[in-house]
Amino acid sequence: MTLTDIASRTYNHGWRLDPIIRSLLDTDFYKLLMLQMIRRFHPDVHVTFSLINRSRHIRLGDLVDEGELRAQLDHAREIRFSKKELIWLAGNSFYGKTQMFTPDFIAWLADFQLPAYELKRVDGQYELHFHGNWTHSTMWEVPALAIINELRARRVMNGQKRFSLDVLYARAKAKMWSKVERLQQLPELRMSDFGTRRRHGFLWQRWCVEALKEGLGPCFTGSSNVLLAMDSDLEAIGTNAHELPMVLAALAENDEDMLEAPYRVLDEWRRVYGGNLLIALPDAFGTGDFLRRAPDWVADWTGFRPDSAPPIQAGEEIMAWWKARGRDPREKLLVFSDGLDVAAIEQVYHHFNGKVRMAFGWGTDLTNDLVGCSPDGSRALDPMSLVCKVTRVNGRPAVKLSDNPEKASGEASEVARYRRVFGVAGA
Amino acid sequence: MTLTDIASRTYNHGWRLDPIIRSLLDTDFYKLLMLQMIRRFHPDVHVTFSLINRSRHIRLGDLVDEGELRAQLDHAREIRFSKKELIWLAGNSFYGKTQMFTPDFIAWLADFQLPAYELKRVDGQYELHFHGNWTHSTMWEVPALAIINELRARRVMNGQKRFSLDVLYARAKAKMWSKVERLQQLPELRMSDFGTRRRHGFLWQRWCVEALKEGLGPCFTGSSNVLLAMDSDLEAIGTNAHELPMVLAALAENDEDMLEAPYRVLDEWRRVYGGNLLIALPDAFGTGDFLRRAPDWVADWTGFRPDSAPPIQAGEEIMAWWKARGRDPREKLLVFSDGLDVAAIEQVYHHFNGKVRMAFGWGTDLTNDLVGCSPDGSRALDPMSLVCKVTRVNGRPAVKLSDNPEKASGEASEVARYRRVFGVAGA
């Protein structure tokens, strides 16, 4: 006799919405760290985040139903931090430090709500903007990306036969586990999950995180996803992002002020955080220029997260800079997080092993690699390059140059102005 | 909120027994075909079937708990054909023929029960015998093997972490599907599942059958498993087995009688069945000898199932025999079913394609290939070579020679006697 839970079955086949975001903690940890700093130093800055689809050939406006997208975004706006979540944020230690978040900040989070969004379908793509105080619009970045990525995947899988889905996920699991087995060959590895924004879906990210926990043991250092970190007793991992220098540069009143912006970010950061959180992101306006102009105290920081230059080249450049400043790279940390796959991780690991401490933040290739797994050979689930970036700051345009010209963002005339001010070494 | 069906969970964690055999139809179709013939021509012959573990290095007596084994065998003895099952046997058509089973036979099945068993643990192995009328002991072969194979697999997996099992089956599914994709390249393929007795487990066999149905479409012609055929609206596939010539040879009163036994089997068979069921199994006492002595009407049969010689060699030998008797092999059928894997299927297919009709019965490599799938690298789930054979007939020893000396069974002195009578061409 088969027992069927009639209530479950009825609910599962008729729910109003299968929410993609179910908690405000389903975001990257660095968002909370940055938020606390933003609220302290820049509570009144007005910032717009905007969706940018770098995979233009993928016509999101046709693939993702506008009504479904609005329903998911609206649902995310209904979510508040729960008491349990706030107690955990207040009581847990992060990076070995208790009370990382002040009681005042925790109390403020209790009333937090994601701000309104502006959505239009234009020419087969979505224009999606989040306006508001920086303290609010910043929190849309990760959930917005996760929602769109998962809605796209759901649409591809919608109506597929049960068997096809079974083979799809069996293959994806087998593929994932073969990666774990390769990584098990790197005994000093320090690996964490950075894959929330680009994930195939929440449940799949959770499975991949479990796989790393099971397969890598202590070499798996944690997840950037705060909800998964809380639910699975993992370390929450993350420091800061490009939005900080982008906003401060956009606020600058003149060229000199703009050149100072990246270091002002670090100065504000070190006034709030210390120790292992002192990881600088050097590439917002070109790593070479950043290092050349950096004050000496930046070399006292724990490390860098090169995020757009080829990793070995970027790491060597930073190590040479440390040595020139009399610091021993073996006491420093490089965090690699840009477009890593297992082959890149192995290559970087072997190159730097013994020369510098390393950590890896594994993103898309961890949480959205179903490439080659569809039984019908379809590539419709291949990951896409979708970002959500600061585009305007108090009405002014915002710019990122980065070390990779393809990752530059902002209006062309502004990009040219920034290149002139910061130099073109990075490009 | 999570809905848990409390009754299901409680039942699943505390059941008295998770039965391996849940239906008397969970057996090979040819058992029922043979049973009807046995009952008609040999209702009073007493036959013992015995378990033979050809993988002696696997100490089943240590791996499989005797209490669990008895509980499973006892449970199988409690099962009767259900009304639904008998109605299906009576009303379904098999091999295009309605009323394959007579009303008298169906009525007799309604009271059928598996007979008692004799079980002993000796030196790390099980001695397991099924005594009784041939009409009853014959029906133990498939369920006994399926029970022992699945109990062994369960014991290996018992206590493994949920995640390990998840990866194990994900890999097994991915492996299986890659085989399906290779078989999709063979457009004229006729493939059926012959894997009940050697299966990893019932649920896994069902998944593999679903995979073939989904992936091969009309090239998947059905399953030898009657229960799966009924539940999935597949054709039930199978004809006859070595037990027929083995028993009739053992009953022979002299050498001449014994030499006639294989053809007496076929003669009885054709009096009950016709058409596509006229498939002869030539290798019980050596294929060469069988063909040489065969009466001409055997060449009118639909085909042969060579089951122990190398398939290409056996097929060529049979085709030459057909040609010598003036028959066109392109109108004949060869059924290959001995130890097939995908590479062998491809090789045989390409060799014979266009020369003779072919069908493949895929066994162990279909339903019990978890080789290389365990995350811990264990080989404890690798399939074993376990058979359940006729060992005694009315008190006399039974013998199989086959074309492969390793598959010979019976007491040594009897094997020698059979070799003398039938000739040694087959070996």
mmCIF file with all atom_site columns, N, CA, C and O in Angstrom, chain A residues 3-5 7-8 11 161 163-164 166-167 169-171 173-174 177-178 181 207 210-211 214 375, chain B residues 3-5 7-8 11 161 163-164 166-167 170-171 173-174 177-178 181 207 210-211 214 375:
data_model
loop_
_atom_site.group_PDB
_atom_site.id
_atom_site.type_symbol
_atom_site.label_atom_id
_atom_site.label_alt_id
_atom_site.label_comp_id
_atom_site.label_asym_id
_atom_site.label_entity_id
_atom_site.label_seq_id
_atom_site.pdbx_PDB_ins_code
_atom_site.Cartn_x
_atom_site.Cartn_y
_atom_site.Cartn_z
_atom_site.occupancy
_atom_site.B_iso_or_equiv
_atom_site.pdbx_formal_charge
_atom_site.auth_seq_id
_atom_site.auth_comp_id
_atom_site.auth_asym_id
_atom_site.auth_atom_id
_atom_site.pdbx_PDB_model_num
ATOM 1   N N  . LEU A 1 3   ? 1.383  5.066  0.900   1.00 0.00 ? 3   LEU A N  1
ATOM 2   C CA . LEU A 1 3   ? 0.847  6.165  1.693   1.00 0.00 ? 3   LEU A CA 1
ATOM 3   C C  . LEU A 1 3   ? 1.163  7.470  0.981   1.00 0.00 ? 3   LEU A C  1
ATOM 4   O O  . LEU A 1 3   ? 2.315  7.750  0.669   1.00 0.00 ? 3   LEU A O  1
ATOM 5   N N  . THR A 1 4   ? 0.175  8.258  0.720   1.00 0.00 ? 4   THR A N  1
ATOM 6   C CA . THR A 1 4   ? 0.401  9.566  0.122   1.00 0.00 ? 4   THR A CA 1
ATOM 7   C C  . THR A 1 4   ? -0.065 10.635 1.100   1.00 0.00 ? 4   THR A C  1
ATOM 8   O O  . THR A 1 4   ? -1.172 10.547 1.631   1.00 0.00 ? 4   THR A O  1
ATOM 9   N N  . ASP A 1 5   ? 0.829  11.608 1.329   1.00 0.00 ? 5   ASP A N  1
ATOM 10  C CA . ASP A 1 5   ? 0.420  12.728 2.171   1.00 0.00 ? 5   ASP A CA 1
ATOM 11  C C  . ASP A 1 5   ? -0.403 13.667 1.289   1.00 0.00 ? 5   ASP A C  1
ATOM 12  O O  . ASP A 1 5   ? 0.128  14.447 0.508   1.00 0.00 ? 5   ASP A O  1
ATOM 13  N N  . ALA A 1 7   ? -2.239 16.253 1.798   1.00 0.00 ? 7   ALA A N  1
ATOM 14  C CA . ALA A 1 7   ? -2.078 17.703 1.956   1.00 0.00 ? 7   ALA A CA 1
ATOM 15  C C  . ALA A 1 7   ? -0.825 18.187 1.221   1.00 0.00 ? 7   ALA A C  1
ATOM 16  O O  . ALA A 1 7   ? -0.866 19.182 0.493   1.00 0.00 ? 7   ALA A O  1
ATOM 17  N N  . SER A 1 8   ? 0.309  17.480 1.397   1.00 0.00 ? 8   SER A N  1
ATOM 18  C CA . SER A 1 8   ? 1.550  17.882 0.719   1.00 0.00 ? 8   SER A CA 1
ATOM 19  C C  . SER A 1 8   ? 1.367  17.871 -0.787  1.00 0.00 ? 8   SER A C  1
ATOM 20  O O  . SER A 1 8   ? 1.762  18.797 -1.499  1.00 0.00 ? 8   SER A O  1
ATOM 21  N N  . TYR A 1 11  ? -0.758 20.718 -1.976  1.00 0.00 ? 11  TYR A N  1
ATOM 22  C CA . TYR A 1 11  ? -0.040 21.986 -1.873  1.00 0.00 ? 11  TYR A CA 1
ATOM 23  C C  . TYR A 1 11  ? 1.004  22.116 -2.975  1.00 0.00 ? 11  TYR A C  1
ATOM 24  O O  . TYR A 1 11  ? 1.099  23.119 -3.672  1.00 0.00 ? 11  TYR A O  1
ATOM 25  N N  . LYS A 1 161 ? 10.187 16.068 -18.954 1.00 0.00 ? 161 LYS A N  1
ATOM 26  C CA . LYS A 1 161 ? 9.773  14.827 -18.329 1.00 0.00 ? 161 LYS A CA 1
ATOM 27  C C  . LYS A 1 161 ? 10.573 14.561 -17.073 1.00 0.00 ? 161 LYS A C  1
ATOM 28  O O  . LYS A 1 161 ? 11.744 14.929 -16.968 1.00 0.00 ? 161 LYS A O  1
ATOM 29  N N  . PHE A 1 163 ? 11.924 11.921 -16.132 1.00 0.00 ? 163 PHE A N  1
ATOM 30  C CA . PHE A 1 163 ? 13.130 11.145 -16.374 1.00 0.00 ? 163 PHE A CA 1
ATOM 31  C C  . PHE A 1 163 ? 14.276 12.033 -16.860 1.00 0.00 ? 163 PHE A C  1
ATOM 32  O O  . PHE A 1 163 ? 15.423 11.874 -16.449 1.00 0.00 ? 163 PHE A O  1
ATOM 33  N N  . SER A 1 164 ? 13.974 12.975 -17.732 1.00 0.00 ? 164 SER A N  1
ATOM 34  C CA . SER A 1 164 ? 15.017 13.881 -18.223 1.00 0.00 ? 164 SER A CA 1
ATOM 35  C C  . SER A 1 164 ? 15.628 14.674 -17.079 1.00 0.00 ? 164 SER A C  1
ATOM 36  O O  . SER A 1 164 ? 16.842 14.870 -17.020 1.00 0.00 ? 164 SER A O  1
ATOM 37  N N  . ASP A 1 166 ? 15.704 13.763 -14.014 1.00 0.00 ? 166 ASP A N  1
ATOM 38  C CA . ASP A 1 166 ? 16.450 12.819 -13.185 1.00 0.00 ? 166 ASP A CA 1
ATOM 39  C C  . ASP A 1 166 ? 17.859 12.621 -13.745 1.00 0.00 ? 166 ASP A C  1
ATOM 40  O O  . ASP A 1 166 ? 18.863 12.702 -13.015 1.00 0.00 ? 166 ASP A O  1
ATOM 41  N N  . VAL A 1 167 ? 17.954 12.406 -15.053 1.00 0.00 ? 167 VAL A N  1
ATOM 42  C CA . VAL A 1 167 ? 19.275 12.230 -15.677 1.00 0.00 ? 167 VAL A CA 1
ATOM 43  C C  . VAL A 1 167 ? 20.075 13.531 -15.598 1.00 0.00 ? 167 VAL A C  1
ATOM 44  O O  . VAL A 1 167 ? 21.279 13.520 -15.298 1.00 0.00 ? 167 VAL A O  1
ATOM 45  N N  . TYR A 1 169 ? 20.069 15.898 -13.325 1.00 0.00 ? 169 TYR A N  1
ATOM 46  C CA . TYR A 1 169 ? 20.680 16.132 -12.010 1.00 0.00 ? 169 TYR A CA 1
ATOM 47  C C  . TYR A 1 169 ? 21.648 15.022 -11.622 1.00 0.00 ? 169 TYR A C  1
ATOM 48  O O  . TYR A 1 169 ? 22.629 15.264 -10.919 1.00 0.00 ? 169 TYR A O  1
ATOM 49  N N  . ALA A 1 170 ? 21.394 13.798 -12.080 1.00 0.00 ? 170 ALA A N  1
ATOM 50  C CA . ALA A 1 170 ? 22.358 12.728 -11.813 1.00 0.00 ? 170 ALA A CA 1
ATOM 51  C C  . ALA A 1 170 ? 23.698 13.068 -12.455 1.00 0.00 ? 170 ALA A C  1
ATOM 52  O O  . ALA A 1 170 ? 24.760 12.938 -11.836 1.00 0.00 ? 170 ALA A O  1
ATOM 53  N N  . ARG A 1 171 ? 23.634 13.526 -13.708 1.00 0.00 ? 171 ARG A N  1
ATOM 54  C CA . ARG A 1 171 ? 24.874 13.896 -14.374 1.00 0.00 ? 171 ARG A CA 1
ATOM 55  C C  . ARG A 1 171 ? 25.544 15.090 -13.723 1.00 0.00 ? 171 ARG A C  1
ATOM 56  O O  . ARG A 1 171 ? 26.765 15.142 -13.593 1.00 0.00 ? 171 ARG A O  1
ATOM 57  N N  . LYS A 1 173 ? 25.380 15.946 -10.625 1.00 0.00 ? 173 LYS A N  1
ATOM 58  C CA . LYS A 1 173 ? 25.993 15.501 -9.377  1.00 0.00 ? 173 LYS A CA 1
ATOM 59  C C  . LYS A 1 173 ? 27.281 14.726 -9.657  1.00 0.00 ? 173 LYS A C  1
ATOM 60  O O  . LYS A 1 173 ? 28.288 14.921 -8.983  1.00 0.00 ? 173 LYS A O  1
ATOM 61  N N  . ALA A 1 174 ? 27.227 13.837 -10.635 1.00 0.00 ? 174 ALA A N  1
ATOM 62  C CA . ALA A 1 174 ? 28.432 13.064 -10.962 1.00 0.00 ? 174 ALA A CA 1
ATOM 63  C C  . ALA A 1 174 ? 29.551 14.000 -11.414 1.00 0.00 ? 174 ALA A C  1
ATOM 64  O O  . ALA A 1 174 ? 30.711 13.845 -11.030 1.00 0.00 ? 174 ALA A O  1
ATOM 65  N N  . TRP A 1 177 ? 30.916 15.832 -8.410  1.00 0.00 ? 177 TRP A N  1
ATOM 66  C CA . TRP A 1 177 ? 31.738 15.018 -7.506  1.00 0.00 ? 177 TRP A CA 1
ATOM 67  C C  . TRP A 1 177 ? 33.098 14.703 -8.129  1.00 0.00 ? 177 TRP A C  1
ATOM 68  O O  . TRP A 1 177 ? 34.094 14.574 -7.420  1.00 0.00 ? 177 TRP A O  1
ATOM 69  N N  . SER A 1 178 ? 33.161 14.632 -9.442  1.00 0.00 ? 178 SER A N  1
ATOM 70  C CA . SER A 1 178 ? 34.475 14.394 -10.059 1.00 0.00 ? 178 SER A CA 1
ATOM 71  C C  . SER A 1 178 ? 35.370 15.616 -9.862  1.00 0.00 ? 178 SER A C  1
ATOM 72  O O  . SER A 1 178 ? 36.589 15.488 -9.756  1.00 0.00 ? 178 SER A O  1
ATOM 73  N N  . GLU A 1 181 ? 36.728 15.314 -6.353  1.00 0.00 ? 181 GLU A N  1
ATOM 74  C CA . GLU A 1 181 ? 37.838 14.357 -6.280  1.00 0.00 ? 181 GLU A CA 1
ATOM 75  C C  . GLU A 1 181 ? 39.145 14.951 -6.802  1.00 0.00 ? 181 GLU A C  1
ATOM 76  O O  . GLU A 1 181 ? 40.223 14.624 -6.302  1.00 0.00 ? 181 GLU A O  1
ATOM 77  N N  . TRP A 1 207 ? 23.098 21.698 -2.426  1.00 0.00 ? 207 TRP A N  1
ATOM 78  C CA . TRP A 1 207 ? 23.703 20.378 -2.657  1.00 0.00 ? 207 TRP A CA 1
ATOM 79  C C  . TRP A 1 207 ? 25.203 20.505 -2.918  1.00 0.00 ? 207 TRP A C  1
ATOM 80  O O  . TRP A 1 207 ? 26.007 19.733 -2.396  1.00 0.00 ? 207 TRP A O  1
ATOM 81  N N  . GLU A 1 210 ? 26.996 21.117 0.262   1.00 0.00 ? 210 GLU A N  1
ATOM 82  C CA . GLU A 1 210 ? 27.105 19.858 1.018   1.00 0.00 ? 210 GLU A CA 1
ATOM 83  C C  . GLU A 1 210 ? 28.201 18.971 0.434   1.00 0.00 ? 210 GLU A C  1
ATOM 84  O O  . GLU A 1 210 ? 28.940 18.307 1.170   1.00 0.00 ? 210 GLU A O  1
ATOM 85  N N  . ALA A 1 211 ? 28.298 18.961 -0.882  1.00 0.00 ? 211 ALA A N  1
ATOM 86  C CA . ALA A 1 211 ? 29.324 18.131 -1.532  1.00 0.00 ? 211 ALA A CA 1
ATOM 87  C C  . ALA A 1 211 ? 30.716 18.598 -1.128  1.00 0.00 ? 211 ALA A C  1
ATOM 88  O O  . ALA A 1 211 ? 31.604 17.786 -0.841  1.00 0.00 ? 211 ALA A O  1
ATOM 89  N N  . GLU A 1 214 ? 31.366 17.674 2.524   1.00 0.00 ? 214 GLU A N  1
ATOM 90  C CA . GLU A 1 214 ? 31.592 16.242 2.655   1.00 0.00 ? 214 GLU A CA 1
ATOM 91  C C  . GLU A 1 214 ? 32.935 15.834 2.050   1.00 0.00 ? 214 GLU A C  1
ATOM 92  O O  . GLU A 1 214 ? 33.662 15.028 2.623   1.00 0.00 ? 214 GLU A O  1
ATOM 93  N N  . PRO A 1 375 ? 19.870 15.541 -21.139 1.00 0.00 ? 375 PRO A N  1
ATOM 94  C CA . PRO A 1 375 ? 19.783 14.366 -22.020 1.00 0.00 ? 375 PRO A CA 1
ATOM 95  C C  . PRO A 1 375 ? 19.522 14.742 -23.476 1.00 0.00 ? 375 PRO A C  1
ATOM 96  O O  . PRO A 1 375 ? 19.915 14.006 -24.369 1.00 0.00 ? 375 PRO A O  1
ATOM 97  N N  . LEU B 1 3   ? 5.924  20.156 5.703   1.00 0.00 ? 3   LEU B N  1
ATOM 98  C CA . LEU B 1 3   ? 4.901  19.167 6.023   1.00 0.00 ? 3   LEU B CA 1
ATOM 99  C C  . LEU B 1 3   ? 5.552  17.796 6.057   1.00 0.00 ? 3   LEU B C  1
ATOM 100 O O  . LEU B 1 3   ? 6.177  17.372 5.090   1.00 0.00 ? 3   LEU B O  1
ATOM 101 N N  . THR B 1 4   ? 5.439  17.101 7.149   1.00 0.00 ? 4   THR B N  1
ATOM 102 C CA . THR B 1 4   ? 5.949  15.733 7.212   1.00 0.00 ? 4   THR B CA 1
ATOM 103 C C  . THR B 1 4   ? 4.779  14.790 7.408   1.00 0.00 ? 4   THR B C  1
ATOM 104 O O  . THR B 1 4   ? 3.940  15.009 8.272   1.00 0.00 ? 4   THR B O  1
ATOM 105 N N  . ASP B 1 5   ? 4.746  13.750 6.581   1.00 0.00 ? 5   ASP B N  1
ATOM 106 C CA . ASP B 1 5   ? 3.717  12.739 6.762   1.00 0.00 ? 5   ASP B CA 1
ATOM 107 C C  . ASP B 1 5   ? 4.190  11.824 7.891   1.00 0.00 ? 5   ASP B C  1
ATOM 108 O O  . ASP B 1 5   ? 5.030  10.943 7.695   1.00 0.00 ? 5   ASP B O  1
ATOM 109 N N  . ALA B 1 7   ? 2.905  9.458  9.628   1.00 0.00 ? 7   ALA B N  1
ATOM 110 C CA . ALA B 1 7   ? 2.676  8.011  9.533   1.00 0.00 ? 7   ALA B CA 1
ATOM 111 C C  . ALA B 1 7   ? 3.706  7.356  8.614   1.00 0.00 ? 7   ALA B C  1
ATOM 112 O O  . ALA B 1 7   ? 4.284  6.310  8.949   1.00 0.00 ? 7   ALA B O  1
ATOM 113 N N  . SER B 1 8   ? 3.972  7.961  7.449   1.00 0.00 ? 8   SER B N  1
ATOM 114 C CA . SER B 1 8   ? 4.951  7.399  6.522   1.00 0.00 ? 8   SER B CA 1
ATOM 115 C C  . SER B 1 8   ? 6.329  7.322  7.162   1.00 0.00 ? 8   SER B C  1
ATOM 116 O O  . SER B 1 8   ? 7.030  6.324  7.068   1.00 0.00 ? 8   SER B O  1
ATOM 117 N N  . TYR B 1 11  ? 6.489  4.629  9.743   1.00 0.00 ? 11  TYR B N  1
ATOM 118 C CA . TYR B 1 11  ? 6.505  3.311  9.109   1.00 0.00 ? 11  TYR B CA 1
ATOM 119 C C  . TYR B 1 11  ? 7.868  3.013  8.472   1.00 0.00 ? 11  TYR B C  1
ATOM 120 O O  . TYR B 1 11  ? 8.456  1.953  8.660   1.00 0.00 ? 11  TYR B O  1
ATOM 121 N N  . LYS B 1 161 ? 26.457 7.111  4.652   1.00 0.00 ? 161 LYS B N  1
ATOM 122 C CA . LYS B 1 161 ? 25.852 8.429  4.769   1.00 0.00 ? 161 LYS B CA 1
ATOM 123 C C  . LYS B 1 161 ? 24.951 8.716  3.579   1.00 0.00 ? 161 LYS B C  1
ATOM 124 O O  . LYS B 1 161 ? 25.199 8.263  2.463   1.00 0.00 ? 161 LYS B O  1
ATOM 125 N N  . PHE B 1 163 ? 24.723 11.290 1.853   1.00 0.00 ? 163 PHE B N  1
ATOM 126 C CA . PHE B 1 163 ? 25.410 11.944 0.747   1.00 0.00 ? 163 PHE B CA 1
ATOM 127 C C  . PHE B 1 163 ? 26.152 10.936 -0.123  1.00 0.00 ? 163 PHE B C  1
ATOM 128 O O  . PHE B 1 163 ? 26.150 11.034 -1.355  1.00 0.00 ? 163 PHE B O  1
ATOM 129 N N  . SER B 1 164 ? 26.789 9.957  0.502   1.00 0.00 ? 164 SER B N  1
ATOM 130 C CA . SER B 1 164 ? 27.503 8.929  -0.267  1.00 0.00 ? 164 SER B CA 1
ATOM 131 C C  . SER B 1 164 ? 26.536 8.174  -1.175  1.00 0.00 ? 164 SER B C  1
ATOM 132 O O  . SER B 1 164 ? 26.849 7.870  -2.329  1.00 0.00 ? 164 SER B O  1
ATOM 133 N N  . ASP B 1 166 ? 23.758 9.271  -2.302  1.00 0.00 ? 166 ASP B N  1
ATOM 134 C CA . ASP B 1 166 ? 23.303 10.205 -3.330  1.00 0.00 ? 166 ASP B CA 1
ATOM 135 C C  . ASP B 1 166 ? 24.295 10.242 -4.484  1.00 0.00 ? 166 ASP B C  1
ATOM 136 O O  . ASP B 1 166 ? 23.923 10.140 -5.665  1.00 0.00 ? 166 ASP B O  1
ATOM 137 N N  . VAL B 1 167 ? 25.582 10.350 -4.167  1.00 0.00 ? 167 VAL B N  1
ATOM 138 C CA . VAL B 1 167 ? 26.608 10.368 -5.216  1.00 0.00 ? 167 VAL B CA 1
ATOM 139 C C  . VAL B 1 167 ? 26.666 9.010  -5.919  1.00 0.00 ? 167 VAL B C  1
ATOM 140 O O  . VAL B 1 167 ? 26.783 8.938  -7.152  1.00 0.00 ? 167 VAL B O  1
ATOM 141 N N  . ALA B 1 170 ? 23.758 8.846  -8.293  1.00 0.00 ? 170 ALA B N  1
ATOM 142 C CA . ALA B 1 170 ? 23.923 9.857  -9.351  1.00 0.00 ? 170 ALA B CA 1
ATOM 143 C C  . ALA B 1 170 ? 24.923 9.356  -10.385 1.00 0.00 ? 170 ALA B C  1
ATOM 144 O O  . ALA B 1 170 ? 24.699 9.437  -11.594 1.00 0.00 ? 170 ALA B O  1
ATOM 145 N N  . ARG B 1 171 ? 26.027 8.812  -9.890  1.00 0.00 ? 171 ARG B N  1
ATOM 146 C CA . ARG B 1 171 ? 27.032 8.292  -10.818 1.00 0.00 ? 171 ARG B CA 1
ATOM 147 C C  . ARG B 1 171 ? 26.513 7.091  -11.596 1.00 0.00 ? 171 ARG B C  1
ATOM 148 O O  . ARG B 1 171 ? 26.790 6.937  -12.785 1.00 0.00 ? 171 ARG B O  1
ATOM 149 N N  . LYS B 1 173 ? 23.460 6.451  -12.388 1.00 0.00 ? 173 LYS B N  1
ATOM 150 C CA . LYS B 1 173 ? 22.524 6.931  -13.407 1.00 0.00 ? 173 LYS B CA 1
ATOM 151 C C  . LYS B 1 173 ? 23.271 7.574  -14.577 1.00 0.00 ? 173 LYS B C  1
ATOM 152 O O  . LYS B 1 173 ? 22.938 7.340  -15.743 1.00 0.00 ? 173 LYS B O  1
ATOM 153 N N  . ALA B 1 174 ? 24.257 8.388  -14.258 1.00 0.00 ? 174 ALA B N  1
ATOM 154 C CA . ALA B 1 174 ? 25.027 9.031  -15.331 1.00 0.00 ? 174 ALA B CA 1
ATOM 155 C C  . ALA B 1 174 ? 25.723 7.971  -16.183 1.00 0.00 ? 174 ALA B C  1
ATOM 156 O O  . ALA B 1 174 ? 25.752 8.058  -17.412 1.00 0.00 ? 174 ALA B O  1
ATOM 157 N N  . TRP B 1 177 ? 23.145 6.214  -18.338 1.00 0.00 ? 177 TRP B N  1
ATOM 158 C CA . TRP B 1 177 ? 22.652 7.025  -19.448 1.00 0.00 ? 177 TRP B CA 1
ATOM 159 C C  . TRP B 1 177 ? 23.695 7.171  -20.556 1.00 0.00 ? 177 TRP B C  1
ATOM 160 O O  . TRP B 1 177 ? 23.353 7.258  -21.744 1.00 0.00 ? 177 TRP B O  1
ATOM 161 N N  . SER B 1 178 ? 24.960 7.168  -20.189 1.00 0.00 ? 178 SER B N  1
ATOM 162 C CA . SER B 1 178 ? 25.989 7.242  -21.230 1.00 0.00 ? 178 SER B CA 1
ATOM 163 C C  . SER B 1 178 ? 25.969 5.962  -22.067 1.00 0.00 ? 178 SER B C  1
ATOM 164 O O  . SER B 1 178 ? 26.264 5.980  -23.261 1.00 0.00 ? 178 SER B O  1
ATOM 165 N N  . GLU B 1 181 ? 23.132 6.377  -24.518 1.00 0.00 ? 181 GLU B N  1
ATOM 166 C CA . GLU B 1 181 ? 23.503 7.253  -25.644 1.00 0.00 ? 181 GLU B CA 1
ATOM 167 C C  . GLU B 1 181 ? 24.355 6.510  -26.673 1.00 0.00 ? 181 GLU B C  1
ATOM 168 O O  . GLU B 1 181 ? 24.260 6.783  -27.869 1.00 0.00 ? 181 GLU B O  1
ATOM 169 N N  . TRP B 1 207 ? 14.445 1.533  -12.570 1.00 0.00 ? 207 TRP B N  1
ATOM 170 C CA . TRP B 1 207 ? 14.989 2.769  -13.135 1.00 0.00 ? 207 TRP B CA 1
ATOM 171 C C  . TRP B 1 207 ? 15.691 2.486  -14.457 1.00 0.00 ? 207 TRP B C  1
ATOM 172 O O  . TRP B 1 207 ? 15.519 3.219  -15.438 1.00 0.00 ? 207 TRP B O  1
ATOM 173 N N  . GLU B 1 210 ? 13.211 1.953  -17.147 1.00 0.00 ? 210 GLU B N  1
ATOM 174 C CA . GLU B 1 210 ? 12.661 3.248  -17.561 1.00 0.00 ? 210 GLU B CA 1
ATOM 175 C C  . GLU B 1 210 ? 13.646 3.996  -18.464 1.00 0.00 ? 210 GLU B C  1
ATOM 176 O O  . GLU B 1 210 ? 13.256 4.641  -19.436 1.00 0.00 ? 210 GLU B O  1
ATOM 177 N N  . ALA B 1 211 ? 14.922 3.890  -18.123 1.00 0.00 ? 211 ALA B N  1
ATOM 178 C CA . ALA B 1 211 ? 15.944 4.576  -18.925 1.00 0.00 ? 211 ALA B CA 1
ATOM 179 C C  . ALA B 1 211 ? 15.963 4.019  -20.352 1.00 0.00 ? 211 ALA B C  1
ATOM 180 O O  . ALA B 1 211 ? 16.048 4.777  -21.323 1.00 0.00 ? 211 ALA B O  1
ATOM 181 N N  . GLU B 1 214 ? 12.822 5.147  -22.211 1.00 0.00 ? 214 GLU B N  1
ATOM 182 C CA . GLU B 1 214 ? 12.910 6.569  -22.560 1.00 0.00 ? 214 GLU B CA 1
ATOM 183 C C  . GLU B 1 214 ? 13.952 6.805  -23.650 1.00 0.00 ? 214 GLU B C  1
ATOM 184 O O  . GLU B 1 214 ? 13.723 7.564  -24.584 1.00 0.00 ? 214 GLU B O  1
ATOM 185 N N  . PRO B 1 375 ? 31.629 6.632  -3.789  1.00 0.00 ? 375 PRO B N  1
ATOM 186 C CA . PRO B 1 375 ? 32.537 7.743  -3.513  1.00 0.00 ? 375 PRO B CA 1
ATOM 187 C C  . PRO B 1 375 ? 33.794 7.296  -2.762  1.00 0.00 ? 375 PRO B C  1
ATOM 188 O O  . PRO B 1 375 ? 34.837 7.922  -2.885  1.00 0.00 ? 375 PRO B O  1
#
